[in-house]
Coordinates of C-alpha atoms and ligand atoms in Angstrom, one line a residue:
M1 CA -0.1 -0.1 -0.4
S2 CA 1.3 3.1 -0.7
V3 CA 0.7 6.0 1.1
Y4 CA 1.1 9.8 0.1
L5 CA 1.7 13.1 1.6
L6 CA 0.2 15.9 -0.4
D7 CA 2.4 19.0 0.9
Y8 CA 2.3 22.0 -0.7
G9 CA 5.7 23.6 1.5
A10 CA 3.8 25.3 4.2
G11 CA 4.2 24.1 8.2
N12 CA 5.5 21.8 10.1
V13 CA 4.5 17.8 8.3
R14 CA 7.9 16.9 9.8
S15 CA 5.4 15.7 13.0
L16 CA 2.8 14.0 10.7
L17 CA 6.0 12.0 9.2
N18 CA 6.9 11.2 12.4
A19 CA 3.5 10.1 13.8
V20 CA 2.7 8.3 10.4
N21 CA 6.6 6.1 11.0
K22 CA 6.0 5.5 14.6
L23 CA 2.3 4.1 13.5
G24 CA 4.9 1.3 11.5
Y25 CA 3.7 3.3 7.9
D26 CA 5.9 4.4 5.3
I27 CA 4.7 7.6 3.6
I28 CA 6.1 9.2 0.4
S29 CA 5.7 13.4 -0.1
V30 CA 3.8 13.8 -3.7
K31 CA 6.4 15.3 -5.7
E32 CA 4.3 15.9 -9.0
P33 CA 0.8 15.8 -10.2
S34 CA 0.7 12.2 -11.7
D35 CA 1.9 11.0 -7.9
I36 CA -1.6 11.3 -6.9
L37 CA -2.9 9.3 -8.3
K38 CA -0.6 6.6 -7.7
A39 CA -1.8 6.7 -4.2
D40 CA -4.0 4.2 -2.5
K41 CA -4.2 6.6 0.3
I42 CA -3.7 10.3 0.5
I43 CA -3.2 12.5 3.9
F44 CA -3.6 16.6 3.1
P45 CA -2.4 18.6 6.5
G46 CA -2.4 22.0 5.8
V47 CA -1.5 25.3 7.7
G48 CA -1.5 28.7 7.0
A49 CA -4.0 30.8 5.1
F50 CA -7.0 29.6 2.7
G51 CA -5.7 31.2 -0.1
C52 CA -2.5 30.2 0.2
A53 CA -3.2 26.4 0.5
M54 CA -5.3 26.9 -2.6
D55 CA -3.4 28.9 -4.5
A56 CA -0.3 26.6 -3.9
L57 CA -2.4 23.7 -5.0
V58 CA -3.5 25.9 -8.4
A59 CA 0.1 26.3 -8.9
K60 CA 1.8 22.5 -9.0
G61 CA -1.5 21.5 -10.9
Y62 CA -3.2 19.1 -8.1
V63 CA -6.6 20.5 -8.2
E64 CA -7.9 17.9 -11.1
P65 CA -5.9 14.9 -9.7
I66 CA -7.2 15.6 -6.4
K67 CA -10.5 15.9 -7.7
Q68 CA -10.0 12.7 -10.0
Y69 CA -8.6 10.7 -7.2
I70 CA -11.7 11.7 -4.2
A71 CA -14.2 10.3 -6.9
S72 CA -12.0 7.2 -8.0
G73 CA -13.2 5.8 -4.2
K74 CA -9.3 5.5 -2.4
P75 CA -9.4 6.9 1.5
F76 CA -8.6 10.4 1.4
M77 CA -7.4 12.3 5.0
G78 CA -7.1 16.0 4.9
I79 CA -6.2 17.7 7.8
C80 CA -7.2 21.3 9.6
V81 CA -6.5 23.4 6.1
G82 CA -6.6 20.8 4.2
M83 CA -9.8 20.5 5.6
Q84 CA -11.2 23.9 5.0
T85 CA -10.1 22.9 1.3
M86 CA -12.6 20.7 0.7
F87 CA -16.0 23.7 1.1
E88 CA -16.5 26.1 -1.5
G89 CA -14.8 29.1 -0.2
S90 CA -13.6 30.9 2.9
D91 CA -13.7 34.2 4.5
E92 CA -10.3 34.2 5.2
T93 CA -9.5 34.9 1.1
P94 CA -12.7 36.2 -0.2
G95 CA -12.6 35.1 -4.1
V96 CA -10.6 32.0 -4.4
K97 CA -12.3 29.2 -5.0
G98 CA -12.2 25.9 -2.6
L99 CA -12.2 22.6 -4.4
G100 CA -16.2 22.4 -4.1
I101 CA -16.1 19.1 -2.9
V102 CA -18.6 19.9 0.4
P103 CA -21.0 22.7 -0.1
G104 CA -20.4 25.6 2.6
I105 CA -17.9 28.6 2.9
V106 CA -15.7 28.5 6.3
K107 CA -15.9 31.3 8.0
K108 CA -14.3 33.3 11.0
F109 CA -14.6 32.8 14.6
N110 CA -16.4 35.6 16.6
S111 CA -14.2 37.0 19.2
D112 CA -17.1 38.7 21.1
N113 CA -16.3 36.7 24.3
K114 CA -13.5 34.6 23.5
A115 CA -9.6 34.2 22.4
V116 CA -9.7 33.7 18.2
P117 CA -7.4 32.0 17.5
H118 CA -9.0 28.7 19.2
M119 CA -5.7 27.3 20.2
G120 CA -5.9 24.4 22.6
W121 CA -7.3 21.0 23.2
N122 CA -11.7 20.7 22.8
E123 CA -13.7 17.7 22.5
A124 CA -15.0 15.8 19.6
E125 CA -18.7 15.0 19.6
L126 CA -19.7 12.4 17.1
L127 CA -22.7 13.0 15.4
K128 CA -23.2 10.1 13.1
V129 CA -24.0 7.1 16.0
Q130 CA -23.1 3.9 15.0
P131 CA -25.5 1.4 17.3
K132 CA -22.4 0.0 18.9
D133 CA -22.3 3.2 20.4
G134 CA -19.5 4.2 23.0
Q135 CA -16.9 2.7 20.8
E136 CA -14.7 4.8 19.1
S137 CA -15.3 5.6 15.3
F138 CA -12.3 6.3 12.9
G139 CA -10.4 6.6 16.1
I140 CA -12.1 9.0 17.5
N141 CA -13.2 9.4 21.2
P142 CA -15.9 11.5 22.1
S143 CA -15.0 11.7 25.8
T144 CA -11.8 12.8 24.9
V145 CA -10.1 15.9 23.3
Y146 CA -7.8 16.8 20.6
Y147 CA -5.3 20.2 19.6
F148 CA -6.8 22.6 17.5
V149 CA -5.3 25.7 16.3
H150 CA -7.3 27.6 13.8
S151 CA -9.4 31.0 13.4
Y152 CA -11.7 30.0 11.1
A153 CA -13.8 27.0 11.0
V154 CA -17.5 26.2 9.2
P155 CA -20.6 26.7 11.0
Y156 CA -22.4 23.5 11.7
S157 CA -25.6 23.6 10.1
E158 CA -28.3 20.8 9.3
A159 CA -27.8 21.4 5.8
L160 CA -24.3 19.8 6.2
K161 CA -25.7 16.5 8.2
E162 CA -24.6 14.2 5.5
W163 CA -21.4 15.7 6.0
T164 CA -21.1 16.3 9.6
F165 CA -18.3 13.3 11.3
T166 CA -18.6 15.2 14.1
T167 CA -19.0 18.9 16.6
T168 CA -17.0 21.3 18.5
Q169 CA -17.8 24.1 20.7
Y170 CA -16.0 27.4 21.4
G171 CA -17.3 29.7 23.5
D172 CA -20.8 30.1 21.5
E173 CA -20.4 28.4 18.2
V174 CA -20.6 25.3 17.3
F175 CA -18.7 24.4 14.0
V176 CA -18.1 21.1 12.2
S177 CA -14.6 19.6 13.7
S178 CA -14.5 16.3 11.1
I179 CA -16.1 15.6 7.8
Q180 CA -17.1 12.3 6.7
R181 CA -18.8 10.8 3.6
D182 CA -18.0 7.6 1.8
N183 CA -14.1 7.6 1.0
V184 CA -13.1 10.8 2.7
F185 CA -12.9 12.1 6.4
C186 CA -11.3 15.2 7.4
T187 CA -10.4 17.0 10.8
Q188 CA -10.5 20.5 11.4
F189 CA -8.0 19.4 14.5
H190 CA -4.0 18.4 14.3
P191 CA -4.3 14.5 15.0
E192 CA -0.5 14.6 14.8
K193 CA -0.3 17.2 16.8
S194 CA -3.2 15.4 19.8
G195 CA -0.4 13.3 21.4
F196 CA -1.8 9.3 21.2
A197 CA -5.6 10.3 21.2
G198 CA -4.6 11.9 18.0
L199 CA -2.3 8.7 17.0
R200 CA -5.4 6.2 17.1
I201 CA -7.2 8.4 14.2
L202 CA -4.1 8.4 12.0
R203 CA -3.7 4.5 12.6
S204 CA -7.8 4.0 11.8
F205 CA -7.2 5.4 8.5
L206 CA -3.8 4.1 8.1
S207 CA -5.1 0.0 8.7
G208 CA -8.6 1.1 7.3
Q209 CA -10.1 0.0 10.1
T210 CA -12.7 2.8 11.2
N211 CA -15.0 0.6 13.0
F212 CA -17.7 2.7 11.6
D213 CA -20.3 1.4 8.9
D214 CA -22.2 3.4 6.5
K215 CA -25.2 1.8 6.1
E216 CA -26.7 1.9 9.7
I217 CA -26.3 6.1 10.7
L218 CA -28.1 7.6 13.3
Y219 CA -28.0 11.5 12.9
K220 CA -27.7 13.3 15.9
T221 CA -27.7 17.3 16.6
P222 CA -24.8 18.9 18.5
T223 CA -25.7 18.9 22.1
P224 CA -26.3 22.5 23.5
G225 CA -24.3 24.5 26.0
H226 CA -21.0 21.9 25.2
D227 CA -17.9 23.8 25.5
C228 CA -15.2 21.4 26.7
F229 CA -12.2 23.9 25.5
T230 CA -9.4 23.0 28.2
K231 CA -7.2 25.5 29.4
R232 CA -3.1 24.5 28.5
I233 CA -0.6 23.4 31.0
I234 CA 3.0 24.0 29.2
A235 CA 6.1 23.2 30.3
C236 CA 9.2 25.9 29.3
L237 CA 13.0 24.6 28.5
D238 CA 15.5 27.1 28.6
V239 CA 18.3 25.5 26.6
R240 CA 21.6 26.8 26.4
A241 CA 25.5 24.9 25.9
N242 CA 27.3 24.5 29.3
D243 CA 30.9 25.2 30.0
M244 CA 31.9 22.0 28.4
G245 CA 29.7 22.6 25.4
D246 CA 26.8 19.7 26.0
L247 CA 23.2 21.1 25.4
V248 CA 21.6 21.1 28.7
V249 CA 18.0 23.0 30.2
T250 CA 18.8 25.9 32.8
K251 CA 17.0 27.6 34.8
G252 CA 18.1 31.2 36.5
D253 CA 16.6 33.4 39.0
Q254 CA 15.6 36.3 37.7
Y255 CA 17.5 35.6 34.2
D256 CA 20.7 34.6 36.3
V257 CA 21.2 31.1 34.8
R258 CA 24.8 30.3 36.6
E259 CA 25.0 29.1 40.3
K260 CA 26.3 30.9 43.0
P261 CA 30.5 31.0 43.0
D262 CA 31.1 29.5 46.6
G263 CA 33.7 26.5 47.7
D264 CA 33.7 24.3 44.5
S265 CA 31.1 25.7 42.3
K266 CA 32.7 28.0 39.8
G267 CA 29.2 29.7 39.2
D268 CA 28.8 26.5 36.1
V269 CA 25.2 27.2 33.8
R270 CA 22.4 25.1 36.1
N271 CA 21.8 21.6 34.6
L272 CA 18.2 20.3 34.6
G273 CA 18.0 17.8 32.3
K274 CA 19.2 17.2 28.8
P275 CA 16.2 19.2 27.0
V276 CA 14.9 16.0 24.5
E277 CA 14.8 13.5 27.1
L278 CA 13.4 16.0 29.8
A279 CA 10.5 16.7 26.8
K280 CA 9.7 13.3 26.3
R281 CA 9.0 12.9 30.3
Y282 CA 6.6 16.2 30.4
F283 CA 4.9 14.8 27.3
E284 CA 4.2 11.3 29.3
E285 CA 3.0 13.2 32.1
G286 CA 0.8 15.2 30.4
A287 CA 2.1 18.6 29.3
D288 CA 0.0 19.8 26.6
E289 CA 2.8 22.3 25.1
I290 CA 6.5 22.4 25.1
T291 CA 8.2 25.4 24.4
F292 CA 12.4 25.7 24.0
L293 CA 14.3 28.9 23.9
N294 CA 17.4 29.2 23.3
I295 CA 18.3 32.0 25.7
T296 CA 22.2 32.7 24.0
S297 CA 20.6 33.2 20.9
F298 CA 22.1 36.9 20.5
R299 CA 24.8 35.9 18.7
N300 CA 25.0 34.9 15.6
C301 CA 25.5 30.9 14.1
P302 CA 25.3 29.5 10.7
L303 CA 21.6 28.7 10.0
G304 CA 22.0 24.7 9.6
D305 CA 24.0 24.3 12.2
L306 CA 21.9 25.6 15.1
P307 CA 21.7 22.5 17.4
M308 CA 18.3 23.2 18.4
L309 CA 17.3 21.9 15.0
E310 CA 18.3 18.8 15.8
V311 CA 16.4 18.6 19.8
L312 CA 13.5 19.9 17.0
R313 CA 13.7 16.8 15.2
R314 CA 14.2 14.2 18.0
T315 CA 12.1 15.7 20.1
S316 CA 9.4 15.7 17.8
E317 CA 10.2 11.4 16.9
T318 CA 8.2 10.8 20.2
V319 CA 6.5 13.9 21.6
F320 CA 3.1 14.4 19.7
V321 CA 2.0 17.9 21.4
P322 CA 3.0 21.3 19.9
L323 CA 6.2 22.6 20.1
T324 CA 7.3 26.1 20.3
I325 CA 10.5 27.6 19.9
G326 CA 12.0 30.7 20.7
G327 CA 15.2 33.0 20.4
G328 CA 17.2 34.0 17.4
I329 CA 14.1 34.3 14.8
R330 CA 15.4 37.4 13.4
D331 CA 17.2 38.0 9.8
I332 CA 20.9 36.5 10.6
V333 CA 23.8 37.0 8.7
A334 CA 26.3 33.7 8.6
D335 CA 28.4 32.0 6.2
G336 CA 28.6 35.6 4.1
R337 CA 25.0 35.5 3.5
T338 CA 21.8 37.1 4.9
Y339 CA 18.8 34.8 5.8
S340 CA 15.1 36.7 6.7
A341 CA 13.7 35.5 9.6
L342 CA 11.1 34.0 7.6
E343 CA 13.7 31.6 6.4
V344 CA 15.2 31.0 9.8
A345 CA 11.6 30.1 11.1
G346 CA 10.9 28.3 8.1
T347 CA 14.0 26.0 9.2
Y348 CA 12.8 25.8 12.5
F349 CA 8.9 24.4 11.1
R350 CA 11.0 21.9 9.0
S351 CA 12.7 20.7 12.0
G352 CA 9.2 20.5 14.4
A353 CA 8.2 23.3 15.5
D354 CA 4.6 25.0 15.2
K355 CA 4.8 28.4 16.7
V356 CA 8.1 30.8 16.7
S357 CA 8.6 33.0 20.0
I358 CA 9.6 36.5 18.8
G359 CA 11.1 37.8 22.4
S360 CA 13.8 40.9 22.0
D361 CA 12.9 41.5 18.2
A362 CA 9.2 41.7 18.8
V363 CA 9.9 44.8 20.8
Y364 CA 12.0 46.6 18.6
I365 CA 9.6 45.7 15.7
A366 CA 7.1 47.7 18.1
E367 CA 9.2 50.6 18.5
E368 CA 9.2 51.1 14.8
Y369 CA 5.3 50.5 14.6
Y370 CA 5.0 53.5 16.5
A371 CA 7.5 55.7 15.1
N372 CA 6.1 55.1 11.9
N373 CA 2.6 56.2 12.4
R374 CA 1.1 52.6 13.0
V375 CA 1.6 51.9 9.5
P376 CA 2.4 48.1 8.9
T377 CA 5.3 47.9 6.6
G378 CA 4.7 44.1 5.5
K379 CA 8.3 43.4 6.4
T380 CA 8.5 42.4 9.7
A381 CA 9.3 39.7 11.3
I382 CA 6.0 39.1 12.5
E383 CA 4.0 40.1 9.0
T384 CA 6.1 37.9 6.5
I385 CA 5.9 34.6 9.3
A386 CA 2.0 34.8 10.1
N387 CA 1.3 35.4 6.4
A388 CA 3.4 32.5 5.5
Y389 CA 2.5 30.3 8.1
G390 CA -0.5 31.7 10.2
A391 CA -0.9 34.1 13.0
Q392 CA -1.1 31.0 15.5
A393 CA 2.4 30.0 14.4
V394 CA 3.6 33.4 15.8
V395 CA 3.9 33.9 19.5
I396 CA 5.4 36.7 21.2
S397 CA 7.5 36.2 24.3
V398 CA 7.1 39.6 26.9
D399 CA 9.8 40.5 29.5
P400 CA 8.7 43.0 31.7
K401 CA 9.9 44.7 34.5
R402 CA 8.6 46.9 36.6
V403 CA 9.1 50.6 36.7
Y404 CA 7.2 51.6 40.1
V405 CA 5.6 55.0 40.0
N406 CA 3.6 56.9 42.9
S407 CA 0.7 58.5 40.9
P408 CA -0.2 57.9 37.2
S409 CA 0.8 61.3 36.3
D410 CA 4.5 60.5 36.7
T411 CA 4.5 58.9 33.7
T412 CA 3.1 58.6 29.8
H413 CA 2.7 55.0 30.0
H414 CA 0.0 52.6 30.8
V415 CA 0.2 52.5 34.9
I416 CA -1.5 49.1 36.6
K417 CA -2.6 50.1 40.2
Q418 CA -0.9 47.2 42.5
S419 CA -2.1 45.2 45.3
T420 CA 1.3 45.4 47.2
P421 CA 2.9 48.3 47.0
G422 CA 6.8 49.3 45.6
P423 CA 9.7 49.9 48.0
N424 CA 9.1 52.9 48.9
G425 CA 5.3 52.7 49.0
E426 CA 4.3 53.1 45.6
E427 CA 1.1 52.0 44.6
Y428 CA 1.5 52.3 40.8
C429 CA 3.8 50.9 38.4
W430 CA 4.2 50.5 34.7
Y431 CA 6.0 47.7 32.8
Q432 CA 8.7 48.3 30.9
C433 CA 9.6 45.9 27.8
T434 CA 13.0 44.7 28.3
V435 CA 15.7 43.0 25.0
K436 CA 18.4 40.7 25.4
G437 CA 17.4 38.5 28.0
G438 CA 16.4 41.4 30.5
R439 CA 19.7 43.1 30.4
E440 CA 18.2 46.7 29.1
G441 CA 14.6 48.2 29.7
R442 CA 13.3 50.3 26.6
D443 CA 10.6 53.2 26.7
L444 CA 8.3 50.8 25.6
D445 CA 5.5 49.4 28.0
V446 CA 3.8 45.9 27.8
R447 CA 0.7 47.1 26.8
Q448 CA 1.7 49.8 23.3
L449 CA 4.1 45.8 22.7
V450 CA 1.1 43.4 22.7
T451 CA -1.2 45.6 21.1
A452 CA 0.8 46.6 18.2
C453 CA 2.4 42.8 17.7
E454 CA -1.8 42.1 17.4
A455 CA -2.3 44.8 15.1
L456 CA 0.8 43.6 13.0
G457 CA -1.0 39.5 13.3
A458 CA 0.7 38.0 15.6
G459 CA -1.5 34.4 17.1
E460 CA -1.0 34.4 20.7
I461 CA 0.9 35.9 23.9
L462 CA 3.6 34.6 26.4
L463 CA 3.8 37.1 29.2
N464 CA 6.8 36.8 31.4
C465 CA 7.3 39.0 34.7
M466 CA 11.6 39.4 35.2
D467 CA 10.1 40.6 39.3
K468 CA 8.1 37.4 39.5
D469 CA 11.2 35.1 37.9
G470 CA 12.0 32.4 39.9
T471 CA 10.5 33.6 43.2
N472 CA 7.8 30.7 43.3
S473 CA 5.2 33.2 44.8
G474 CA 2.5 32.8 42.3
Y475 CA 1.9 34.6 38.9
D476 CA 1.5 39.0 38.3
L477 CA -2.2 38.9 38.7
E478 CA -3.0 42.2 37.6
L479 CA -0.2 42.4 35.0
I480 CA -1.6 39.3 33.4
A481 CA -5.4 40.0 33.7
D482 CA -4.8 43.9 32.5
T483 CA -2.8 42.4 29.6
R484 CA -5.6 39.4 28.6
S485 CA -8.5 41.9 28.9
A486 CA -6.5 44.4 26.5
V487 CA -6.3 41.9 22.9
R488 CA -8.4 39.2 21.3
I489 CA -5.7 36.4 21.2
P490 CA -4.6 34.1 23.9
V491 CA -2.1 34.9 26.6
I492 CA 0.2 32.4 28.5
A493 CA 0.8 33.3 31.8
S494 CA 4.4 33.1 33.0
S495 CA 6.4 33.5 35.6
G496 CA 6.1 32.9 39.2
A497 CA 4.5 29.6 39.9
G498 CA 5.5 27.5 43.0
R499 CA 2.4 25.5 44.0
V500 CA -0.6 24.1 42.4
E501 CA -3.0 26.8 43.9
H502 CA -0.9 29.7 41.9
F503 CA -2.5 27.6 38.4
S504 CA -6.0 27.5 39.7
E505 CA -5.6 31.4 40.7
V506 CA -4.3 32.5 37.6
F507 CA -6.5 30.3 35.4
E508 CA -10.1 31.8 37.8
K509 CA -8.8 35.8 38.1
T510 CA -7.1 36.7 34.9
G511 CA -9.1 34.6 32.2
V512 CA -5.8 33.3 30.3
E513 CA -6.1 30.7 28.2
A514 CA -2.7 29.2 29.3
A515 CA -0.1 28.4 32.5
L516 CA 3.4 27.8 31.3
A517 CA 5.7 27.2 34.1
A518 CA 9.7 25.7 34.4
G519 CA 12.6 25.0 37.1
I520 CA 9.3 23.9 39.5
F521 CA 8.8 21.1 36.7
H522 CA 12.7 20.6 36.2
R523 CA 13.0 20.0 40.0
K524 CA 10.3 17.8 40.3
E525 CA 9.0 20.2 42.9
V526 CA 5.6 20.5 41.6
P527 CA 4.3 18.0 39.0
I528 CA 2.5 18.1 36.1
A529 CA -0.1 15.6 36.7
A530 CA -0.5 17.5 40.1
V531 CA -1.3 20.4 38.5
K532 CA -4.1 19.1 36.8
E533 CA -5.3 17.1 39.0
H534 CA -5.7 20.4 41.3
L535 CA -7.1 21.9 38.5
R536 CA -10.0 19.5 38.4
E537 CA -10.8 19.8 41.8
K538 CA -11.5 23.6 41.0
Q539 CA -14.0 22.1 38.2
I540 CA -11.3 24.0 35.5
H541 CA -11.3 22.0 32.3
V542 CA -7.8 20.4 31.6
R543 CA -6.6 17.7 29.5
G544 CA -6.0 13.8 30.7
V545 CA -2.9 12.1 30.0
D546 CA -3.9 9.4 27.8
L547 CA -0.8 6.6 26.4
T548 CA -2.7 4.1 24.8
L549 CA -1.6 3.0 21.1
Ligands
NAG601 C1 21.5 29.6 20.4 O1 21.3 30.6 18.9 C2 23.3 30.8 19.0 C3 23.7 32.0 18.0 O2 22.8 31.6 16.4 C4 23.9 29.8 18.8 O3 25.2 29.6 18.6 C5 23.7 28.3 19.4 O4 24.2 27.7 19.3 C6 21.8 28.2 19.6 N1 22.1 27.0 20.7 C7 21.0 26.0 19.9 C8 20.9 25.4 21.2 O5 20.6 26.2 19.3

């Protein structure tokens, strides 16, 4: 049997290849239109914008062969934008025609009372019920959650009944989260990023054992009030080389990663484990995402030799949740040539990253944006990467520190009232953005940074706080709540977690979508499982650990 991957060159297909290989199958990339009709099975993953995906299919001459292949009755599976292209069109790119296999138009989520993109884990409710109910069909288990990342979706309607396999509710909207009819099966979520629960879906497609009989379907309608979107727990690994040249995960206090020199210790880099092994451990313990940060990325280095690329390649063989990489995502000069930030990001995506995180450079980009009267140039790293790979692929990592003031009129910056006064009794502070790993403060506050980056197309905010980092005293709730209310994209709380209660507190008091921690996970002070158990007790919906294949 030959399984083909229909790849139009956008995004991270390595995870999908790794998932298929792990299940014991080989997969070949489609190189030319005639390959499509040679396939016995096709998987078509997609990321980025609808228009880019369709333009690529047209330019490569794939449209007619895909339609012929589907008409031939051979199994076809689309993922995310790969599913959206099955429809007639999308509001994301009006005027660009989809493949038109399924009637309907893909619409944008409203962000009235929820963050957009819909980024995270959510349930898929089976609407084509079988008499032998209670079992997985197409590997889909209605009581587990899958990883979604998209701003556009097809709203569910009765008219789509014949095609709708599952629906998912996000806030007040119910959308089609997978479609199935005859030989076509597509998911809006990413099975290759949904842990072992997702791998079971891929295996069902690859083996043909779908446990689904299309002569015995009972059609259901979506259960009202069924929003099962979960809060995400993210493990973060600060990676650098130690003095022996080995890659280690490290963690500093207020960004200082060296041991205090005393006695025998000469101030070595703190070694908290090896990145690939640690990432695998966190995946198995139930982390919903893993972030790698290159904390020595301000130097230049030949692009192809970055050790982080190898970390990503090896991690994506065993870790089937989203991976983010931060550090060094900017234009770089190496080996006598310049690589654009877009090329650097593309290299990371091809190595297995799903998102890139931009830190210092986002500050410079925002400064330029304001200097230029808020007119986007279209040339920044944020814009170029978001255009090619989608907003969800661009995370802005914010590293602020507090500047205390007595009254809001003491500064032009956006101030936040503090529940605990500053060292001289100050009741307010503004949060100053820093660059170069926290070494230099700039004349830009967090609110200015995040609103500029959102306007330029970033898809998520990773919000640190230098005053809280390494303190184990809890997240900076005032800063996080204030930032959460300033943007419509998802916000990840970071810096300060020391106990399980800090996680429930940040979700309850700020409404953020995700919480990140590093040191307490590395040192095994607070296991991820304990965090999730505590959140469940607090009635906060989280993903369970599922390691059955
Ligand atoms: C981090 O970035 C620097 C500068 O590009 C590079 O020298 C170093 O090898 C990178 N580290 C990893 C783990 O990729």
